[in-house]
Short mmCIF file of C-alpha atoms and ligand atoms in Angstrom, two decimals:
data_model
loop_
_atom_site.label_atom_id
_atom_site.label_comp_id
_atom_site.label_asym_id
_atom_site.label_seq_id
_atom_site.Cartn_x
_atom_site.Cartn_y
_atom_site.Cartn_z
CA UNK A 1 101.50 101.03 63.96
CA UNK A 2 99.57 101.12 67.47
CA UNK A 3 101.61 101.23 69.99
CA UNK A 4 100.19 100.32 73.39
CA UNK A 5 100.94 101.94 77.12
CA UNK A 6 101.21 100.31 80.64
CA UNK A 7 100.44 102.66 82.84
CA UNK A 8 101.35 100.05 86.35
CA UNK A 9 103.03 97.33 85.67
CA UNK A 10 102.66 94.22 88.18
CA UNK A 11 100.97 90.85 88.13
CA UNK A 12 98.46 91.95 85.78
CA UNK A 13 100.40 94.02 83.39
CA UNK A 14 102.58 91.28 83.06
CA UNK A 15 99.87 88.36 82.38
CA UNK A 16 98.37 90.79 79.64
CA UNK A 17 101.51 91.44 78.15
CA UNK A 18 102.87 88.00 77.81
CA UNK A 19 99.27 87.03 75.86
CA UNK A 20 99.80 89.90 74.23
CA UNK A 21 103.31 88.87 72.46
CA UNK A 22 102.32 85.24 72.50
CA UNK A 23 99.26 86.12 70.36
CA UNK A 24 102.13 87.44 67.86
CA UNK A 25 102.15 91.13 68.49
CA UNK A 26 105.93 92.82 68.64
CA UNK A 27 107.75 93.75 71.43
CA UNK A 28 108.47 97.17 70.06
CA UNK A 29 104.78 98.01 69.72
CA UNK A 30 104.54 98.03 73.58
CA UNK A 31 105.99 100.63 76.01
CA UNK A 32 106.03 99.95 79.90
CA UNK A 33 105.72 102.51 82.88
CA UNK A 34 109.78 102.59 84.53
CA UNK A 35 107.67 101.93 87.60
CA UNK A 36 106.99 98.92 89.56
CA UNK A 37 108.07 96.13 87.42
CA UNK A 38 108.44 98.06 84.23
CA UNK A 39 112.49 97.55 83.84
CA UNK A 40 112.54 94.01 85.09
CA UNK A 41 109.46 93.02 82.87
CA UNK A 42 111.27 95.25 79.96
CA UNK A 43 114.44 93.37 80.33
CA UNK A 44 112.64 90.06 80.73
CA UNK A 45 110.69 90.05 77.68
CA UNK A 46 112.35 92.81 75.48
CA UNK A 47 109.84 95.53 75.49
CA UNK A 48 110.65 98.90 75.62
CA UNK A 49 110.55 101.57 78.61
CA UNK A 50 109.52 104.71 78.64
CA UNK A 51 111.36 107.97 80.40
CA UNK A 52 108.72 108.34 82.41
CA UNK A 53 104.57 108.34 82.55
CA UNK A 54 104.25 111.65 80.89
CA UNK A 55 106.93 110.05 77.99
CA UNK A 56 104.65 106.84 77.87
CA UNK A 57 101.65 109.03 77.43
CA UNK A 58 102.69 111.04 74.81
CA UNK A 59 104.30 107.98 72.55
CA UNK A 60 101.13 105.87 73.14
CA UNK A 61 97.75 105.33 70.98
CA UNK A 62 96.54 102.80 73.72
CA UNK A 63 96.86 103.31 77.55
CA UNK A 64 96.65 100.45 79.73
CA UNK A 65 96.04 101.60 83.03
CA UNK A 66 97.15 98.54 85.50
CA UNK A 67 97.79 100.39 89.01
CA UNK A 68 96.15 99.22 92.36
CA UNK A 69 92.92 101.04 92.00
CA UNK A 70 93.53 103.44 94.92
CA UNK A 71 96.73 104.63 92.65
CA UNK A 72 95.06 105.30 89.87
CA UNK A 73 93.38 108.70 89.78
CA UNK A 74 97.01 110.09 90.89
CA UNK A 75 98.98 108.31 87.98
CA UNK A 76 96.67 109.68 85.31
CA UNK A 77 96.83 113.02 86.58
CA UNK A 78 98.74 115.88 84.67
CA UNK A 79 99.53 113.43 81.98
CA UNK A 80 99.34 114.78 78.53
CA UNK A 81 95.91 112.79 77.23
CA UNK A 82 94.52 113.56 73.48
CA UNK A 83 91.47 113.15 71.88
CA UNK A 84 92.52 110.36 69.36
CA UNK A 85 93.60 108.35 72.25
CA UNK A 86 92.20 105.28 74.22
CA UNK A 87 92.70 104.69 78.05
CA UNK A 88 91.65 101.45 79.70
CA UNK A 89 91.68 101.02 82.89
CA UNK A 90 91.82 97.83 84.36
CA UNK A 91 91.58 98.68 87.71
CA UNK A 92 88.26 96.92 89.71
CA UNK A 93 86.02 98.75 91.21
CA UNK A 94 87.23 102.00 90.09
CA UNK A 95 83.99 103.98 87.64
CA UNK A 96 85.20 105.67 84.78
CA UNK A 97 83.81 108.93 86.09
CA UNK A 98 86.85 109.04 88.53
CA UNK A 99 89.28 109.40 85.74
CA UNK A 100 87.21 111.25 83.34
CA UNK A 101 87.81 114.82 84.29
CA UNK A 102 92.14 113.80 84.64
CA UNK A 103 91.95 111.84 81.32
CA UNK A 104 90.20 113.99 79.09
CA UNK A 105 89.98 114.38 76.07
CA UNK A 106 91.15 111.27 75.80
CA UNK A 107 88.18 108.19 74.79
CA UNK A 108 87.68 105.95 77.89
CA UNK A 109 86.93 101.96 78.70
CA UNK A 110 86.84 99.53 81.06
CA UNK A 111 88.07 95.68 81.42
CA UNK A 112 88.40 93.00 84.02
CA UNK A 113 90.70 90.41 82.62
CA UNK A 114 92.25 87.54 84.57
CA UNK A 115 95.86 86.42 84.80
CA UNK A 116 94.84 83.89 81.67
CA UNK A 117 95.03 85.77 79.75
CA UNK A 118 98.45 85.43 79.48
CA UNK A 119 97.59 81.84 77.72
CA UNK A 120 94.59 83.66 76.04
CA UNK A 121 92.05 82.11 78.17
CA UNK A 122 90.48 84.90 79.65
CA UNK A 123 87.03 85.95 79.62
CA UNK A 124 87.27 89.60 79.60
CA UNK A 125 84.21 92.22 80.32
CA UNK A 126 84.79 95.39 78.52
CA UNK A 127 82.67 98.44 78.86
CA UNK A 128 81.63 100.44 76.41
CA UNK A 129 82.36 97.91 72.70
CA UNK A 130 85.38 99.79 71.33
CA UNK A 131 86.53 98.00 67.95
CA UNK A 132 90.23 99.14 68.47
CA UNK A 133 89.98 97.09 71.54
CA UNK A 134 88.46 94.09 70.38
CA UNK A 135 90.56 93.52 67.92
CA UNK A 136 93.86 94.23 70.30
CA UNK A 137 92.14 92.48 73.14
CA UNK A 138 91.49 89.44 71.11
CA UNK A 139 94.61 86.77 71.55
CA UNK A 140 93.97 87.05 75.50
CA UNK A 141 90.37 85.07 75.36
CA UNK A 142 86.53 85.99 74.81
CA UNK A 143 85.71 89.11 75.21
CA UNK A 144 81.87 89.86 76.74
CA UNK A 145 81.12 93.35 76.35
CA UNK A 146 79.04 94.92 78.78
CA UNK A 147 75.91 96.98 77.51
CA UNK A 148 75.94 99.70 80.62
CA UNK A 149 78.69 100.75 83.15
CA UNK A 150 76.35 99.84 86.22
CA UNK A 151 76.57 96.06 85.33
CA UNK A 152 80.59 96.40 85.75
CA UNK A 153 81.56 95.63 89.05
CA UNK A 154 78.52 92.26 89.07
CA UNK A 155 80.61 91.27 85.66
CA UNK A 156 83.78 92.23 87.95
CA UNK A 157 82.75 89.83 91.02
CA UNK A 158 83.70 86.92 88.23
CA UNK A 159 87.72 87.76 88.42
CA UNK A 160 87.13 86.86 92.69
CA UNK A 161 85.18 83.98 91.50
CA UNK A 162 88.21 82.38 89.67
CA UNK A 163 90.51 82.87 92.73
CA UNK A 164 87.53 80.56 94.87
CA UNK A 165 87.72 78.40 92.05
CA UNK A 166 91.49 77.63 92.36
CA UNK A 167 90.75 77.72 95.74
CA UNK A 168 88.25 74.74 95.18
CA UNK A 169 90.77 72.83 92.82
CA UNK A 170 93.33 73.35 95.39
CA UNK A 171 91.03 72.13 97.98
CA UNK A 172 89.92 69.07 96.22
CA UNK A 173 93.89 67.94 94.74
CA UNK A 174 94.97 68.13 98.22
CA UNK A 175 92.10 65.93 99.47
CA UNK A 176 92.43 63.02 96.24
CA UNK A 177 96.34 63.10 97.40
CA UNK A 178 95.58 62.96 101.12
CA UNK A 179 93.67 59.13 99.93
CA UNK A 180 96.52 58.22 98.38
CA UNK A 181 96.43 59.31 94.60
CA UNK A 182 99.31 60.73 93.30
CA UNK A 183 99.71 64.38 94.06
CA UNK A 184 100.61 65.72 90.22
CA UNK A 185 98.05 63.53 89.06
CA UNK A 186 95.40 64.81 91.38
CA UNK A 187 96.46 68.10 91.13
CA UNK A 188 96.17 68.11 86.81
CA UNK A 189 92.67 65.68 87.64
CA UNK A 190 91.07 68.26 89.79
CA UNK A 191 91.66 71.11 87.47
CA UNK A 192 91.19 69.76 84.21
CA UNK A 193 87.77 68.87 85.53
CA UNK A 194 87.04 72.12 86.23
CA UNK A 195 87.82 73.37 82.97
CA UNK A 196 85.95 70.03 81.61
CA UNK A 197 83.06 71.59 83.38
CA UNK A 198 83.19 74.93 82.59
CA UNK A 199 83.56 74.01 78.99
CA UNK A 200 80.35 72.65 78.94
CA UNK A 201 78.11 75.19 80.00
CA UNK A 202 79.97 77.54 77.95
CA UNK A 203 80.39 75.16 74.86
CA UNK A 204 76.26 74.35 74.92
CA UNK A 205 73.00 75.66 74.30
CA UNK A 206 71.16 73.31 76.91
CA UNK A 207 69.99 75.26 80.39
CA UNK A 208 72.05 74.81 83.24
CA UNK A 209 69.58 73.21 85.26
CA UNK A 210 69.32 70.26 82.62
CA UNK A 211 73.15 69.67 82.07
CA UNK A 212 73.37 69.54 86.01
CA UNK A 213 69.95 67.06 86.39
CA UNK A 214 71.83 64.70 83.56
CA UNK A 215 74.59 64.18 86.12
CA UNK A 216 72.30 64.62 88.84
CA UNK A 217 70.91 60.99 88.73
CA UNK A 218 68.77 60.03 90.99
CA UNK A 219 70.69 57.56 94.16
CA UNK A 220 73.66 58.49 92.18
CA UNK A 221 77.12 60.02 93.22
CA UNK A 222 76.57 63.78 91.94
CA UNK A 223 73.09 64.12 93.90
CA UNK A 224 74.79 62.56 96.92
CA UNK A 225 77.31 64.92 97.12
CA UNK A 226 75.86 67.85 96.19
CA UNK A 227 73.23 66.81 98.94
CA UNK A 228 75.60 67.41 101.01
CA UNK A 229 76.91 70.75 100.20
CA UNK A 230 73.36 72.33 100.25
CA UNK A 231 72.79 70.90 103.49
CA UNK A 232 76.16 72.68 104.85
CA UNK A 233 75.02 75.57 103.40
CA UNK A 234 78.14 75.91 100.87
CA UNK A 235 75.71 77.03 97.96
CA UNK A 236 74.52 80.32 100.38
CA UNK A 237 78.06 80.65 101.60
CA UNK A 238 79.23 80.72 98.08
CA UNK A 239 76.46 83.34 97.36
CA UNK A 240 77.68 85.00 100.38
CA UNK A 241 80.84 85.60 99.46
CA UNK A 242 80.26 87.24 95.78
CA UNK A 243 77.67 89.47 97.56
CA UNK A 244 80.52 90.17 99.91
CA UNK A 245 83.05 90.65 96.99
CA UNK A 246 80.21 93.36 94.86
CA UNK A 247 79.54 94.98 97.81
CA UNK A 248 83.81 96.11 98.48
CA UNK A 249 83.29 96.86 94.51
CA UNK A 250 80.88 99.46 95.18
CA UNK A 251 82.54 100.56 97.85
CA UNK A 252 79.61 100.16 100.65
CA UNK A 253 81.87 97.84 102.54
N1 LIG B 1 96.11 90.81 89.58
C1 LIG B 1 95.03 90.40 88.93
O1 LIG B 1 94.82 89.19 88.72
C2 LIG B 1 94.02 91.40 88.41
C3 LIG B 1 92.94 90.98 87.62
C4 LIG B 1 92.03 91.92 87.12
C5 LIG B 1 92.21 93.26 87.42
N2 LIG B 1 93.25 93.66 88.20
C6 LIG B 1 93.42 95.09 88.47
O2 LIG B 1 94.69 95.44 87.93
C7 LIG B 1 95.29 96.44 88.73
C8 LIG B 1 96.72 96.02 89.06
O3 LIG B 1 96.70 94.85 89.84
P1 LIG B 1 98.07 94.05 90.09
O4 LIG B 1 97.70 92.82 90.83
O5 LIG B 1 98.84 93.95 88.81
O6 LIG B 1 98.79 95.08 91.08
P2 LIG B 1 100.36 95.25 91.37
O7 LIG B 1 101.06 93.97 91.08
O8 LIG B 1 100.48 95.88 92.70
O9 LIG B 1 100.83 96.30 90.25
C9 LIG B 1 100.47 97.66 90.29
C10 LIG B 1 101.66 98.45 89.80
O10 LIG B 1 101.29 99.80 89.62
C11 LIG B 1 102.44 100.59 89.92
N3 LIG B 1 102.10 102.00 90.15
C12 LIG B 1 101.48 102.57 91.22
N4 LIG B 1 101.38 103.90 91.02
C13 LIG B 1 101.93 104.17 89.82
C14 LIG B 1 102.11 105.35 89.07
N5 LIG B 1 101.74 106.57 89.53
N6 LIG B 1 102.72 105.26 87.87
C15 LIG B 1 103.14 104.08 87.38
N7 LIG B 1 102.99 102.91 88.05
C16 LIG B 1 102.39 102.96 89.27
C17 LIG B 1 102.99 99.90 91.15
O11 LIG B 1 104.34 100.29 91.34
P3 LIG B 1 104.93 100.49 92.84
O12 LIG B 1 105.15 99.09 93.31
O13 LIG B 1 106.15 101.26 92.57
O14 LIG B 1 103.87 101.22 93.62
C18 LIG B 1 102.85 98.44 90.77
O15 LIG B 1 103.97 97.95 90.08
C19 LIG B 1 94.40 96.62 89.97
O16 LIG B 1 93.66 97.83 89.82
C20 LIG B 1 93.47 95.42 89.94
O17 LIG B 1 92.17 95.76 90.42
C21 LIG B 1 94.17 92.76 88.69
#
């Protein structure tokens, strides 16, 4: 039996953790940090606790690590690591080298899930390909693994991205409700049609610049609005913003 480690558990812990059992995995192959949310989330979903980190360490094949990022060289430090061990840290913006020399010997990885995971819909980046990982990784969405480290915190502007997008649906539910529609139907209209989209870039083979000239149709009500969003500037504010986001990644802002 693997069992599995949270090392920090909060909102993400949590969202992993309730994939995690969903995609049929036992509560008693799991053991949670006493820290943060560890008893409540324990309690709540009948998954053990550990003593403490060192206990969690030593009873665990797989360490999540799930602390702010600023936490998380201090909570891996002194803890008793071995070789045949895996730690993945989940923290953004944080290079394995700054838990290397604290973890060792034990094997590190890296991955940038999203909260949907806990209904297995999240894309997840994961640096280097680690089998074990794959296959425990696997009922919380797709997993894209990432061929070098430096491409990490790019892949890592995408979990930002899908707070603009709710953002966006947020935006555009409140706006279809504010003309009258229903506000539960606009609010399940606007999303759903961002998953619709999203679906079928993902879902297809065709380049993006052919799906979007298909809706695109000349005089028609696509190109009109989108006219007016370049003309704003919303495309090079969107832009903006995920340069804004890597940048705070690498830590040059
Ligand atoms: N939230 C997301 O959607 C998301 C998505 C992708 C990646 N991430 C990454 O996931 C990490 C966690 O994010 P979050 O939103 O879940 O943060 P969070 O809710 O603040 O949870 C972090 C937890 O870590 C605990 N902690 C801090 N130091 C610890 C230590 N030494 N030992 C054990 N536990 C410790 C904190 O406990 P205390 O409250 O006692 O300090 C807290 O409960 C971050 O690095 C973030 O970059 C988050």
């Amino acid at each position: 039996m693997t069992m599995i480690g949270f090392l920090g558990v909060g909102h993400l812990a949590a969202a992993l953790l309730e994939g995690l059992l969903a995609g049929g995995r036992p509560g008693g192959d799991f053991l949670l940090s006493p820290r943060g949310q560890g008893a409540a989330l324990g309690a709540r979903l009948a998954v053990p606790v550990a003593a403490d980190n060192r206990d969690l360490v030593a009873r665990c094949d797989i360490v999540i690590l799930a602390t702010r990022p600023r936490d998380a060289a201090d909570a891996v430090a002194g803890l008793p690591f071995r070789e045949d061990q895996l730690l993945v840290s989940a923290c953004a913006g944080l290079p394995l080298d700054r838990l290397r020399g604290a973890a060792a010997p034990a094997r590190l990885c890296r991955i940038m899930p999203l909260t949907a995971a806990s209904l297995g819909a999240s894309p997840t980046a994961l640096f280097p390909d680690e089998p074990r990982l794959r296959s425990l990784l696997a009922p919380l969405g797709p997993i894209l693994p990432l061929a070098r480290e430096a491409d990490f915190e790019t892949a890592t502007v995408s979990a930002a991205v899908y707070g603009f997008a709710q953002a966006l649906i947020a935006r555009a539910a409140t706006w279809q409700a504010a003309q009258g529609l229903d506000p539960a139907t606009a609010r399940r209209l606007s999303a759903l049609t961002f998953v619709a989209a999203g679906r079928m870039v993902a879902e297809s083979e065709t380049p993006m610049e052919r799906l979007l000239g298909e809706l695109a149709t000349p005089g028609g009500i696509t190109e009109r609005g989108l006219g007016v969003l370049e003309e704003a500037g919303a495309m090079a504010a969107w832009e903006a913003a995920c340069a804004a986001v890597l940048a705070k990644l690498r830590g040059s802002d």
